[in-house]
Short mmCIF file of C-alpha atoms in Angstrom, two decimals:
data_model
loop_
_atom_site.label_atom_id
_atom_site.label_comp_id
_atom_site.label_asym_id
_atom_site.label_seq_id
_atom_site.Cartn_x
_atom_site.Cartn_y
_atom_site.Cartn_z
CA MET A 221 29.18 76.69 82.55
CA LEU A 222 31.52 76.04 85.42
CA ASP A 223 34.15 78.63 86.19
CA THR A 224 37.42 76.92 87.00
CA ILE A 225 40.84 77.82 88.30
CA ASN A 226 43.98 75.98 87.27
CA THR A 227 45.36 75.21 90.69
CA PHE A 228 48.46 73.46 91.95
CA PRO A 229 48.43 70.62 90.97
CA GLU A 230 44.79 70.01 90.01
CA THR A 231 41.82 72.00 88.77
CA VAL A 232 39.12 72.66 91.34
CA PHE A 233 35.65 73.93 90.54
CA VAL A 234 35.01 77.21 92.32
CA ALA A 235 31.72 78.43 90.90
CA PRO A 236 29.52 75.38 90.39
CA GLU A 237 26.19 74.95 88.71
CA ALA A 238 23.19 74.00 90.82
CA GLY A 239 23.63 70.61 92.44
CA ALA A 240 21.72 67.47 91.52
CA LYS A 241 18.67 67.52 93.74
CA SER A 242 18.17 63.77 93.59
CA GLU A 243 21.08 63.01 95.90
CA ASN A 244 20.42 63.31 99.61
CA ILE A 245 23.44 64.76 101.43
CA ASP A 246 23.45 65.03 105.22
CA PHE A 247 23.91 68.68 106.10
CA PRO A 248 25.56 69.39 109.47
CA LYS A 249 23.09 69.76 112.31
CA LEU A 250 22.87 73.07 114.14
CA LYS A 251 25.24 73.05 117.10
CA GLU A 252 23.36 72.19 120.29
CA LYS A 253 24.42 75.33 122.14
CA ALA A 254 22.88 77.46 119.36
CA HIS A 255 19.72 75.38 119.10
CA TYR A 256 17.29 76.99 121.52
CA SER A 257 13.85 78.54 121.18
CA LEU A 258 12.82 82.05 122.15
CA LYS A 259 9.77 83.67 123.70
CA LEU A 260 8.56 87.21 124.29
CA GLU A 261 6.76 88.27 127.45
CA PRO A 262 5.49 91.65 128.68
CA ALA A 263 8.08 93.40 130.83
CA TYR A 264 6.97 94.54 134.30
CA MET A 265 8.58 96.46 137.13
CA LEU A 266 7.43 97.43 140.61
CA ASN A 267 6.30 101.04 141.00
CA GLU A 268 6.72 103.21 144.08
CA PHE A 269 3.64 101.60 145.61
CA GLY A 270 4.98 98.09 145.17
CA MET A 271 2.59 97.29 142.34
CA ALA A 272 3.61 95.74 139.01
CA GLU A 273 3.28 97.94 135.96
CA LYS A 274 4.38 97.50 132.36
CA VAL A 275 7.77 98.88 131.42
CA GLN A 276 7.64 101.57 128.71
CA ASN A 277 10.39 103.08 126.60
CA ARG A 278 10.94 106.80 126.04
CA ARG A 279 8.29 106.83 123.30
CA GLY A 280 5.72 105.39 125.67
CA LEU A 281 5.67 101.98 123.97
CA ALA A 282 5.28 98.92 126.14
CA GLN A 283 8.47 96.87 126.34
CA GLN A 284 8.73 93.13 125.88
CA ILE A 285 11.43 90.94 127.31
CA LEU A 286 13.06 88.31 125.11
CA LYS A 287 13.87 85.10 126.94
CA ASN A 288 15.39 81.71 126.28
CA ALA A 289 12.22 79.62 126.17
CA GLU A 290 13.93 76.59 127.67
CA THR A 291 15.80 78.17 130.57
CA GLY A 292 13.71 81.31 131.09
CA GLU A 293 16.89 83.37 131.12
CA PRO A 294 16.32 86.98 129.98
CA ILE A 295 18.20 88.20 126.91
CA SER A 296 17.08 91.73 125.96
CA PHE A 297 14.20 94.26 125.93
CA HIS A 298 12.22 95.12 122.79
CA THR A 299 9.28 97.08 121.40
CA PRO A 300 5.97 95.38 120.40
CA GLU A 301 6.84 95.08 116.67
CA TYR A 302 9.92 92.97 117.42
CA ARG A 303 10.00 89.41 116.09
CA PRO A 304 12.59 86.97 117.41
CA VAL A 305 14.74 85.23 114.80
CA THR A 306 16.00 81.85 115.94
CA ASN A 307 19.31 80.35 114.92
CA MET A 308 17.42 77.35 113.56
CA GLU A 309 15.58 79.55 111.06
CA LEU A 310 18.90 80.91 109.79
CA HIS A 311 20.55 77.47 109.76
CA ASP A 312 17.69 76.12 107.64
CA ALA A 313 18.12 79.00 105.18
CA VAL A 314 21.82 78.21 104.70
CA GLU A 315 21.10 74.51 104.24
CA ARG A 316 18.33 75.22 101.74
CA CYS A 317 20.55 77.56 99.76
CA LEU A 318 23.60 75.29 99.61
CA LYS A 319 21.57 72.20 98.70
CA ARG A 320 20.10 74.10 95.77
CA PHE A 321 23.37 75.63 94.63
CA LEU A 322 26.21 73.18 95.27
CA PRO A 323 26.78 69.85 93.54
CA PRO A 324 26.42 67.00 96.07
CA LYS A 325 30.16 66.23 96.13
CA MET A 326 30.80 69.77 97.38
CA GLN A 327 28.17 69.46 100.10
CA SER A 328 29.90 66.51 101.71
CA ASP A 329 32.69 68.50 103.39
CA ILE A 330 31.02 71.37 105.24
CA TYR A 331 32.29 72.35 108.69
CA HIS A 332 29.79 74.07 110.98
CA GLY A 333 30.69 76.03 114.11
CA ALA A 334 28.73 78.32 116.42
CA HIS A 335 29.38 81.02 119.01
CA VAL A 336 26.77 82.07 121.56
CA ALA A 337 27.53 84.96 123.91
CA ASN A 338 25.74 86.78 126.73
CA SER A 339 22.99 84.18 127.12
CA GLY A 340 22.06 84.45 123.45
CA ALA A 341 22.23 88.21 122.92
CA TYR A 342 24.87 87.54 120.27
CA ASN A 343 25.02 84.46 118.02
CA GLN A 344 27.33 83.59 115.15
CA LEU A 345 26.96 80.60 112.84
CA ASN A 346 29.88 79.60 110.59
CA TYR A 347 29.78 77.23 107.61
CA CYS A 348 33.08 76.49 105.90
CA ILE A 349 32.68 74.70 102.54
CA ARG A 350 35.95 72.81 102.34
CA GLY A 351 34.86 70.80 99.32
CA PHE A 352 34.56 74.07 97.39
CA SER A 353 38.15 75.26 97.35
CA ALA A 354 41.06 76.32 95.18
CA GLN A 355 44.76 76.18 95.89
CA ILE A 356 47.13 79.14 95.76
CA GLN A 357 50.90 78.70 95.75
CA ARG A 358 54.20 80.51 95.69
CA GLY A 359 57.41 78.55 96.07
CA ASP A 360 57.13 76.19 99.02
CA PHE A 361 54.01 77.88 100.39
CA LYS A 362 50.61 76.61 99.37
CA SER A 363 47.16 76.87 100.86
CA TYR A 364 43.60 75.91 100.01
CA ILE A 365 41.14 78.81 100.05
CA SER A 366 37.58 77.85 100.92
CA PRO A 367 34.48 80.03 101.31
CA ILE A 368 33.11 80.41 104.81
CA ILE A 369 29.57 81.68 105.39
CA ILE A 370 29.14 83.72 108.56
CA ILE A 371 25.67 84.52 109.90
CA LYS A 372 25.53 87.03 112.76
CA ASN A 373 22.31 87.07 114.77
CA ALA A 374 22.30 89.71 117.50
CA SER A 375 19.05 90.20 119.39
CA GLN A 376 19.35 94.00 119.46
CA TRP A 377 20.94 94.44 116.01
CA SER A 378 20.24 93.22 112.50
CA VAL A 379 20.87 89.79 111.03
CA THR A 380 24.00 89.92 108.87
CA ALA A 381 25.24 87.41 106.28
CA ILE A 382 28.88 87.48 105.15
CA VAL A 383 30.94 85.23 102.90
CA SER A 384 34.66 85.28 103.72
CA ALA A 385 37.53 82.89 102.94
CA GLU A 386 39.31 80.36 105.15
CA CYS A 387 43.04 79.88 104.57
CA SER A 388 43.91 76.23 105.25
CA ALA A 389 47.58 77.00 105.93
CA THR A 390 46.87 79.46 108.74
CA GLY A 391 43.32 78.71 109.85
CA ASN A 392 42.54 82.42 109.47
CA ILE A 393 39.23 83.79 108.24
CA ILE A 394 40.08 86.37 105.58
CA SER A 395 37.57 89.09 104.76
CA LEU A 396 36.73 89.68 101.11
CA GLY A 397 35.84 93.30 101.88
CA ASN A 398 32.76 95.17 103.07
CA LYS A 399 30.36 92.88 101.28
CA ALA A 400 27.48 91.80 103.49
CA ALA A 401 23.73 91.34 103.40
CA VAL A 402 22.09 93.10 106.33
CA SER A 403 18.44 92.76 107.29
CA ALA A 404 16.18 95.38 108.74
CA ARG A 405 15.92 95.00 112.49
CA HIS A 406 13.97 91.99 113.67
CA VAL A 407 10.41 92.82 112.56
CA SER A 408 7.38 90.82 111.47
CA SER A 409 8.31 91.10 107.78
CA PHE A 410 11.70 89.42 108.29
CA ASP A 411 12.54 86.59 105.92
CA THR A 412 15.76 84.88 104.88
CA ALA A 413 15.68 85.52 101.12
CA PHE A 414 18.39 88.19 101.40
CA ILE A 415 20.75 85.66 103.01
CA GLU A 416 20.32 83.11 100.25
CA LYS A 417 20.71 85.71 97.49
CA HIS A 418 23.95 87.01 99.01
CA ILE A 419 25.43 83.54 99.47
CA VAL A 420 24.72 82.58 95.85
CA HIS A 421 26.20 85.85 94.57
CA MET A 422 29.41 85.51 96.59
CA LEU A 423 29.94 81.82 95.80
CA THR A 424 29.36 82.47 92.10
CA ASN A 425 32.11 85.09 92.18
CA PHE A 426 34.43 83.28 94.59
CA SER A 427 36.92 82.40 91.84
CA LYS A 428 37.62 86.11 91.29
CA TYR A 429 38.61 86.56 94.93
CA VAL A 430 40.87 83.51 94.85
CA ARG A 431 42.65 84.87 91.79
CA GLN A 432 43.14 88.18 93.58
CA MET A 433 44.56 86.38 96.60
CA GLN A 434 47.02 84.56 94.34
CA GLU A 435 48.12 87.99 93.08
CA PHE A 436 48.47 89.26 96.66
CA LEU A 437 50.71 86.26 97.37
CA LYS A 438 52.91 87.08 94.36
CA THR A 439 53.21 90.80 95.25
CA ASP A 440 55.94 91.77 97.74
CA ILE A 441 55.83 94.90 99.89
CA ASN A 442 58.32 96.44 102.30
CA ILE A 443 57.89 97.23 106.00
CA ASP A 444 57.07 100.91 105.40
CA GLN A 445 54.38 100.01 102.86
CA ALA A 446 52.81 97.57 105.33
CA LYS A 447 52.85 100.13 108.15
CA ASN A 448 51.46 102.87 105.93
CA ALA A 449 48.67 100.65 104.62
CA LEU A 450 47.57 99.81 108.17
CA ALA A 451 47.70 103.46 109.23
CA MET A 452 45.88 104.79 106.14
CA PHE A 453 43.26 102.14 105.48
CA SER A 454 42.29 100.74 108.89
CA ASP A 455 40.72 102.07 112.07
CA ILE A 456 42.85 99.74 114.22
CA SER A 457 44.61 101.41 117.15
CA GLU A 458 48.33 102.08 117.01
CA THR A 459 49.01 99.57 119.80
CA GLU A 460 47.12 96.86 117.96
CA ARG A 461 48.79 97.77 114.67
CA ASN A 462 52.17 97.23 116.32
CA GLY A 463 51.08 93.73 117.34
CA ILE A 464 49.84 93.03 113.82
CA MET A 465 53.19 94.15 112.36
CA GLU A 466 54.99 91.73 114.70
CA GLN A 467 52.68 88.96 113.48
CA TYR A 468 53.38 89.95 109.88
CA ILE A 469 57.18 90.02 110.24
CA GLU A 470 57.71 87.07 112.60
CA VAL A 471 54.98 84.66 111.49
CA GLU A 472 53.13 85.33 108.25
CA ALA A 473 56.03 86.68 106.15
CA GLU A 474 58.14 83.69 107.18
CA GLU A 475 55.67 81.46 105.34
CA MET A 476 54.20 83.75 102.67
CA TYR A 477 57.24 85.85 101.82
CA ASP A 478 57.00 89.65 102.25
CA SER A 479 53.72 89.61 100.38
CA LYS A 480 50.49 91.54 100.56
CA LEU A 481 48.75 88.28 101.43
CA ALA A 482 51.03 87.90 104.46
CA LEU A 483 49.91 91.33 105.70
CA LEU A 484 46.25 90.49 105.11
CA ASN A 485 46.74 87.23 107.02
CA ALA A 486 48.34 89.11 109.91
CA VAL A 487 45.23 91.28 110.27
CA ALA A 488 43.08 88.16 109.84
CA SER A 489 44.97 86.54 112.75
CA TYR A 490 44.07 89.57 114.88
CA ALA A 491 40.39 89.08 113.93
CA THR A 492 40.40 85.27 114.24
CA LYS A 493 42.71 84.15 117.05
CA PRO A 494 42.11 85.53 120.56
CA ASP A 495 44.93 83.36 121.93
CA GLU A 496 47.48 85.25 119.84
CA PHE A 497 45.81 88.64 120.24
CA PRO A 498 44.32 88.51 123.77
CA ILE A 499 41.00 90.19 124.53
CA LYS A 500 40.76 92.38 127.62
CA ASN A 501 38.55 91.18 130.48
CA SER A 502 37.65 87.94 128.66
CA GLU A 503 38.16 85.97 131.87
CA GLN A 504 35.49 88.02 133.67
CA ALA A 505 33.14 88.90 130.79
CA ASP A 506 31.56 86.83 128.02
CA ASN A 507 32.99 89.13 125.36
CA ILE A 508 35.22 87.07 123.08
CA ALA A 509 32.71 86.43 120.25
CA GLU A 510 31.48 90.02 120.18
CA THR A 511 35.01 91.45 120.32
CA LEU A 512 36.08 89.24 117.43
CA ALA A 513 33.02 90.48 115.52
CA ILE A 514 34.24 94.06 116.02
CA ARG A 515 37.72 93.06 114.85
CA GLN A 516 36.20 91.35 111.80
CA LYS A 517 34.56 94.65 110.88
CA ARG A 518 37.94 96.36 111.08
CA LEU A 519 39.45 93.62 108.92
CA ALA A 520 36.63 94.05 106.39
CA LYS A 521 37.32 97.79 106.17
CA PHE A 522 41.02 97.13 105.62
CA ALA A 523 40.34 94.43 103.01
CA SER A 524 37.98 96.82 101.19
CA SER A 525 40.72 99.40 100.71
CA PRO A 526 42.42 100.03 97.35
CA PHE A 527 45.40 98.14 98.78
CA PHE A 528 43.39 94.90 98.52
CA PHE A 529 39.88 94.18 97.19
CA GLY A 530 38.65 97.77 96.90
CA LYS A 531 38.41 99.88 93.76
CA GLY A 532 41.80 100.12 92.16
CA GLY A 533 43.14 97.18 94.15
CA ALA A 534 45.07 94.23 92.77
#
């Protein structure tokens, strides 16, 4: 059975049955900047005699160098058991999952974006399913809440799959808490089944999160409660918390009343919009995507607190 939410003014399906496989829907193509192949080569360095010898790590294992196969640009060093995971492999997994799970009408409005930083050392693929949304409302404020799938592929970390929510009124990506599927490091046994399982689980339960966000919108808090929540439940610095409080008071609360959702949106702005919350040294270093990823982790911790989606939350 479909799980539905009575929205304003219509009812929108938010946990659909598997889609009809007979209809062929064009899934967005992987963004060109993220569509590149990888290769591993032995890493060499010149010794004191000017001769090339293999680079070894502290355990005496020969190092490999990961490169962009098309440009030859080096990305990172790795041990012999490392297996590169391309963005295309992850993109195909998301497409396969959504085509199996979503009805065709919900597949027709998927927005895909990509971030590639430090020559490919960090990659992030976003898929916002705008045909799979529900509306929340209080007074004159209303917004459509859509799931957004975020796949993080860092060459020296794990592959991480997250399902968050996009707020149409603000453009913010709102964390649903510390709920993520994380792979083992890139090894020969890597496969994408964990990504697909996590996406299906989160989309099946998406209606519950939308209902909670409607409750956050209906629940007012005062300035002291907002400040205390940030201080108690986040690891955001005091300077950054002050900026978030300004965003809450001057921007979000003006639209969303003095609500808990307004506070959550203020932190989401910090984790989503580098123009409003500038990133140090971004003009000299390619660090915007990775810094936002760090901020998203802080947002996830805050959203997981009892003040929001955590145990005992609304």
